[in-house]
Short mmCIF file of C-alpha atoms in Angstrom, two decimals:
data_model
loop_
_atom_site.label_atom_id
_atom_site.label_comp_id
_atom_site.label_asym_id
_atom_site.label_seq_id
_atom_site.Cartn_x
_atom_site.Cartn_y
_atom_site.Cartn_z
CA MET A 285 10.24 32.51 -134.54
CA SER A 286 13.05 33.05 -137.03
CA ASP A 287 12.39 32.67 -140.75
CA ILE A 288 16.03 31.74 -141.38
CA VAL A 289 16.24 28.27 -142.98
CA LEU A 290 19.94 28.06 -143.78
CA GLU A 291 22.78 30.01 -142.20
CA VAL A 292 26.45 30.15 -143.16
CA LYS A 293 28.80 31.55 -140.53
CA ASP A 294 32.38 32.63 -141.29
CA LEU A 295 32.89 29.71 -143.66
CA VAL A 296 36.43 28.91 -144.80
CA LYS A 297 37.14 26.15 -147.33
CA GLU A 298 40.52 25.10 -148.71
CA PHE A 299 41.72 22.78 -151.48
CA ASP A 300 45.37 21.68 -151.39
CA GLY A 301 46.34 24.65 -149.28
CA GLU A 302 44.51 27.17 -151.48
CA THR A 303 41.69 29.13 -149.86
CA ILE A 304 38.55 28.78 -151.99
CA LEU A 305 36.02 30.36 -149.61
CA ASN A 306 37.25 32.93 -147.14
CA GLY A 307 34.89 34.04 -144.38
CA ILE A 308 31.47 33.60 -146.04
CA ASP A 309 28.51 34.84 -143.97
CA LEU A 310 25.07 34.27 -145.43
CA GLN A 311 21.49 33.78 -144.23
CA ILE A 312 18.70 32.29 -146.36
CA GLU A 313 15.13 32.95 -145.28
CA LYS A 314 12.15 30.69 -145.88
CA GLY A 315 10.67 31.25 -149.34
CA GLU A 316 13.60 33.36 -150.49
CA VAL A 317 15.39 32.91 -153.82
CA VAL A 318 19.05 33.82 -153.59
CA VAL A 319 21.11 33.89 -156.78
CA VAL A 320 24.89 33.55 -156.44
CA LEU A 321 26.89 35.21 -159.21
CA GLY A 322 30.57 35.59 -159.88
CA PRO A 323 33.38 34.73 -162.29
CA SER A 324 34.40 31.13 -162.94
CA GLY A 325 36.52 29.72 -160.15
CA CYS A 326 35.37 32.18 -157.51
CA GLY A 327 33.89 29.47 -155.24
CA LYS A 328 30.18 29.53 -156.15
CA SER A 329 29.75 25.81 -156.74
CA THR A 330 31.98 24.98 -153.77
CA LEU A 331 29.69 27.05 -151.57
CA LEU A 332 26.66 25.00 -152.64
CA ARG A 333 28.52 21.74 -152.05
CA CYS A 334 29.43 22.91 -148.56
CA MET A 335 25.80 23.85 -147.91
CA ASN A 336 24.80 20.29 -148.75
CA GLY A 337 27.52 18.68 -146.65
CA LEU A 338 29.38 17.34 -149.69
CA GLU A 339 32.59 19.16 -148.78
CA GLU A 340 34.53 19.38 -145.53
CA VAL A 341 35.26 22.91 -144.38
CA ARG A 342 38.31 24.21 -142.56
CA SER A 343 36.34 26.43 -140.22
CA GLY A 344 32.99 28.08 -139.76
CA GLN A 345 29.48 26.66 -139.54
CA ILE A 346 26.54 25.81 -141.77
CA LEU A 347 23.20 25.45 -139.99
CA LEU A 348 19.91 24.10 -141.33
CA ASP A 349 17.13 25.23 -139.00
CA GLY A 350 19.85 25.56 -136.36
CA GLU A 351 21.20 22.04 -136.94
CA PRO A 352 24.85 21.71 -138.10
CA VAL A 353 25.49 20.53 -141.66
CA GLU A 354 28.80 18.65 -141.59
CA LYS A 355 30.25 16.11 -143.99
CA GLY A 356 30.76 12.84 -142.16
CA ALA A 357 28.28 13.65 -139.40
CA ARG A 358 26.12 10.74 -138.23
CA ASN A 359 22.94 12.47 -139.40
CA ILE A 360 24.28 13.85 -142.70
CA TYR A 361 22.07 11.59 -144.83
CA LYS A 362 18.96 12.86 -143.09
CA ILE A 363 20.19 16.44 -143.47
CA ARG A 364 20.75 15.96 -147.21
CA GLN A 365 17.19 14.77 -147.62
CA ARG A 366 16.14 18.24 -146.44
CA ILE A 367 18.53 20.06 -148.80
CA GLY A 368 17.82 19.11 -152.39
CA MET A 369 20.56 19.70 -154.95
CA VAL A 370 20.56 19.62 -158.74
CA PHE A 371 23.93 19.55 -160.49
CA GLN A 372 25.16 20.43 -163.98
CA SER A 373 25.13 16.72 -164.84
CA TYR A 374 21.84 14.87 -164.59
CA ASP A 375 23.24 11.72 -162.93
CA LEU A 376 20.27 9.57 -163.93
CA PHE A 377 20.59 5.78 -163.84
CA PRO A 378 20.64 4.77 -167.53
CA HIS A 379 19.22 1.29 -166.91
CA LYS A 380 16.18 2.54 -164.97
CA THR A 381 13.03 4.21 -166.29
CA ILE A 382 12.36 7.85 -165.51
CA LEU A 383 9.74 6.85 -162.95
CA ASP A 384 12.16 4.46 -161.26
CA ASN A 385 14.90 7.12 -161.22
CA ILE A 386 12.58 9.51 -159.41
CA THR A 387 11.11 7.07 -156.89
CA LEU A 388 14.24 5.13 -155.97
CA ALA A 389 15.33 7.40 -153.10
CA PRO A 390 11.85 8.07 -151.65
CA ILE A 391 11.20 4.31 -151.51
CA LYS A 392 14.64 3.05 -150.47
CA VAL A 393 15.89 5.95 -148.32
CA GLN A 394 12.70 7.46 -146.90
CA LYS A 395 10.86 4.11 -146.80
CA ARG A 396 7.79 5.59 -148.39
CA ASN A 397 4.98 3.53 -149.87
CA LYS A 398 5.76 2.68 -153.51
CA ALA A 399 2.30 3.53 -154.80
CA ASP A 400 2.32 6.91 -153.04
CA ALA A 401 5.82 7.73 -154.30
CA GLU A 402 4.90 6.82 -157.86
CA ARG A 403 1.69 8.84 -157.68
CA GLU A 404 3.60 11.92 -156.54
CA ALA A 405 6.32 11.39 -159.15
CA LYS A 406 3.73 11.26 -161.93
CA GLU A 407 2.07 14.43 -160.62
CA LEU A 408 5.43 16.21 -160.62
CA LEU A 409 6.23 14.96 -164.12
CA GLU A 410 2.89 16.36 -165.22
CA ARG A 411 3.86 19.75 -163.76
CA VAL A 412 7.04 19.85 -165.85
CA ASN A 413 5.29 18.57 -169.00
CA LEU A 414 6.94 15.15 -168.96
CA ALA A 415 4.05 12.90 -167.94
CA GLU A 416 4.40 10.85 -171.12
CA LYS A 417 8.07 10.08 -170.30
CA ALA A 418 7.47 8.12 -167.07
CA ASP A 419 8.26 4.78 -168.71
CA ALA A 420 11.04 6.07 -170.95
CA TYR A 421 14.76 5.69 -170.31
CA PRO A 422 17.25 8.58 -169.96
CA ARG A 423 18.79 7.86 -173.38
CA GLN A 424 15.41 8.66 -174.95
CA LEU A 425 15.27 12.18 -173.46
CA SER A 426 16.86 15.45 -174.52
CA GLY A 427 19.24 17.28 -172.20
CA GLY A 428 16.55 19.71 -171.11
CA GLN A 429 14.16 16.87 -170.36
CA LYS A 430 16.80 15.03 -168.32
CA GLN A 431 17.46 18.16 -166.27
CA ARG A 432 13.74 18.57 -165.58
CA VAL A 433 13.66 14.95 -164.42
CA ALA A 434 16.61 15.68 -162.11
CA ILE A 435 14.63 18.57 -160.61
CA VAL A 436 11.57 16.34 -160.11
CA ARG A 437 13.74 13.68 -158.49
CA ALA A 438 15.01 16.23 -155.96
CA LEU A 439 11.52 17.63 -155.30
CA CYS A 440 10.14 14.15 -154.64
CA MET A 441 12.30 14.03 -151.48
CA HIS A 442 10.33 17.01 -150.06
CA PRO A 443 13.35 19.25 -149.40
CA GLU A 444 13.12 22.40 -147.30
CA ILE A 445 15.55 24.17 -149.60
CA MET A 446 16.79 23.54 -153.14
CA LEU A 447 20.29 24.23 -154.45
CA PHE A 448 20.82 24.60 -158.20
CA ASP A 449 24.39 24.49 -159.53
CA GLU A 450 24.61 25.80 -163.10
CA VAL A 451 21.83 23.47 -164.18
CA THR A 452 21.76 24.87 -167.73
CA ALA A 453 25.54 24.91 -168.30
CA ALA A 454 25.59 21.64 -170.26
CA LEU A 455 22.47 22.35 -172.32
CA ASP A 456 22.07 23.57 -175.87
CA PRO A 457 20.63 27.12 -175.96
CA GLU A 458 17.19 26.00 -177.12
CA MET A 459 16.91 23.66 -174.12
CA VAL A 460 17.82 26.26 -171.51
CA ARG A 461 14.44 27.99 -171.45
CA GLU A 462 12.42 24.88 -170.58
CA VAL A 463 14.57 24.26 -167.49
CA LEU A 464 14.58 27.89 -166.37
CA ASP A 465 10.79 28.06 -166.69
CA VAL A 466 10.47 25.15 -164.24
CA ILE A 467 12.75 26.87 -161.71
CA LEU A 468 10.86 30.14 -162.07
CA GLU A 469 7.57 28.37 -161.39
CA LEU A 470 9.06 26.87 -158.22
CA ALA A 471 10.17 30.35 -157.16
CA ASN A 472 6.68 31.74 -157.73
CA GLN A 473 5.30 28.92 -155.56
CA GLY A 474 7.51 29.97 -152.64
CA LEU A 475 10.19 27.27 -152.62
CA THR A 476 13.38 28.35 -150.86
CA MET A 477 16.25 28.22 -153.34
CA VAL A 478 19.90 29.09 -153.81
CA ILE A 479 20.85 29.27 -157.48
CA VAL A 480 24.27 29.49 -159.10
CA THR A 481 23.92 30.59 -162.71
CA HIS A 482 25.56 32.47 -165.58
CA GLU A 483 22.17 33.26 -167.11
CA MET A 484 22.01 36.94 -166.21
CA SER A 485 18.53 37.76 -167.48
CA PHE A 486 17.16 34.73 -165.63
CA ALA A 487 19.01 35.74 -162.45
CA ARG A 488 17.47 39.18 -162.66
CA ALA A 489 13.98 37.75 -163.15
CA VAL A 490 14.00 35.06 -160.46
CA ALA A 491 16.12 36.46 -157.60
CA ASP A 492 14.89 38.07 -154.42
CA ARG A 493 18.52 38.78 -153.57
CA VAL A 494 21.80 38.63 -155.48
CA ILE A 495 25.08 37.57 -153.87
CA PHE A 496 28.21 38.43 -155.87
CA ILE A 497 31.30 36.40 -154.99
CA ASP A 498 34.85 37.03 -156.14
CA ASP A 499 38.07 35.44 -154.93
CA GLY A 500 36.19 33.42 -152.30
CA LYS A 501 34.49 36.39 -150.64
CA ILE A 502 31.09 38.04 -150.84
CA VAL A 503 31.92 41.31 -152.57
CA GLU A 504 28.40 42.62 -152.95
CA GLU A 505 24.88 41.74 -151.76
CA ASN A 506 21.89 43.56 -153.18
CA SER A 507 18.41 43.36 -154.68
CA PRO A 508 18.45 42.22 -158.32
CA GLU A 509 17.22 45.59 -159.56
CA GLN A 510 19.92 47.49 -157.73
CA PHE A 511 22.65 44.99 -158.55
CA PHE A 512 21.98 45.01 -162.27
CA THR A 513 21.29 48.73 -162.64
CA SER A 514 23.63 50.31 -160.09
CA PRO A 515 26.14 47.88 -158.55
CA LYS A 516 27.97 49.25 -155.53
CA THR A 517 31.45 47.88 -156.25
CA ASP A 518 33.83 48.36 -159.15
CA ARG A 519 34.37 44.60 -159.28
CA ALA A 520 30.65 43.95 -159.80
CA LYS A 521 30.51 46.68 -162.44
CA ALA A 522 33.40 45.07 -164.32
CA PHE A 523 31.71 41.68 -164.11
CA LEU A 524 28.39 42.98 -165.46
CA ASN A 525 30.13 44.83 -168.30
CA THR A 526 31.01 41.44 -169.79
CA PHE A 527 27.30 40.77 -170.43
CA GLU A 528 24.71 42.49 -172.59
CA PHE A 529 21.28 43.19 -171.14
CA GLU A 530 17.88 43.98 -172.54
CA PRO A 531 15.61 46.46 -170.70
CA ALA A 532 14.21 45.05 -167.47
CA ARG A 533 10.75 43.52 -167.52
CA HIS A 534 8.55 41.92 -164.88
CA LYS A 535 9.33 38.33 -163.91
CA GLU A 536 6.30 36.76 -165.49
CA ALA A 537 6.65 38.86 -168.64
CA GLU A 538 10.23 37.75 -169.22
CA PHE A 539 9.91 34.09 -168.22
CA SER A 540 6.31 33.10 -168.67
CA ILE A 541 5.16 29.71 -167.43
#
């Protein structure tokens, strides 16, 4: 039996006649953490939105456990329940408590028992050190806390794979670490993830595999150690030269939980 959870085949995506993704081929295995890197505007976020069926594609296929992921398909809402996604913006309902924000979809969409959904939500909030915020409102939380709630909300839907799109981009520097620690813990627990980030040290610590995209194409694919120490392409070398790195350390040493 194949361990491939998500497969992208020769994906082409256009906006207003401009090709954003051009022939993307990618396979994500169960339990794998794939980090997607590349310069701004190269198509990283668009790739995640295509994976979740939020964007129509010109050609190619995206398959979740062999089942097509297509915007507008009759089963797309069920597919999206299996592919969790956390965006740069938190998108929490300001008039609902944190607990209500988390349990709304499990109760309304998945028709789960309210008591069970709330019990799980509180357990997840405990895991991300936000148990005391269950009855608070989004306006009472910091940016880092809101992003952790957004992660919990996605996890409460029991996704097979999680997509993270620059989840720390809108945060103050001191709030970044608390969000990245949560994602690293999920990685260590074996959750399948695709992560778009500009946090290079985090990418190096969390990734099982690094995908480097430029101009809508996969330019390089490598292990994090090889990508960050000896990239194969000149384009990847030029990209990495724009960042400063500290000596490599083990995952848990660099991002302790």
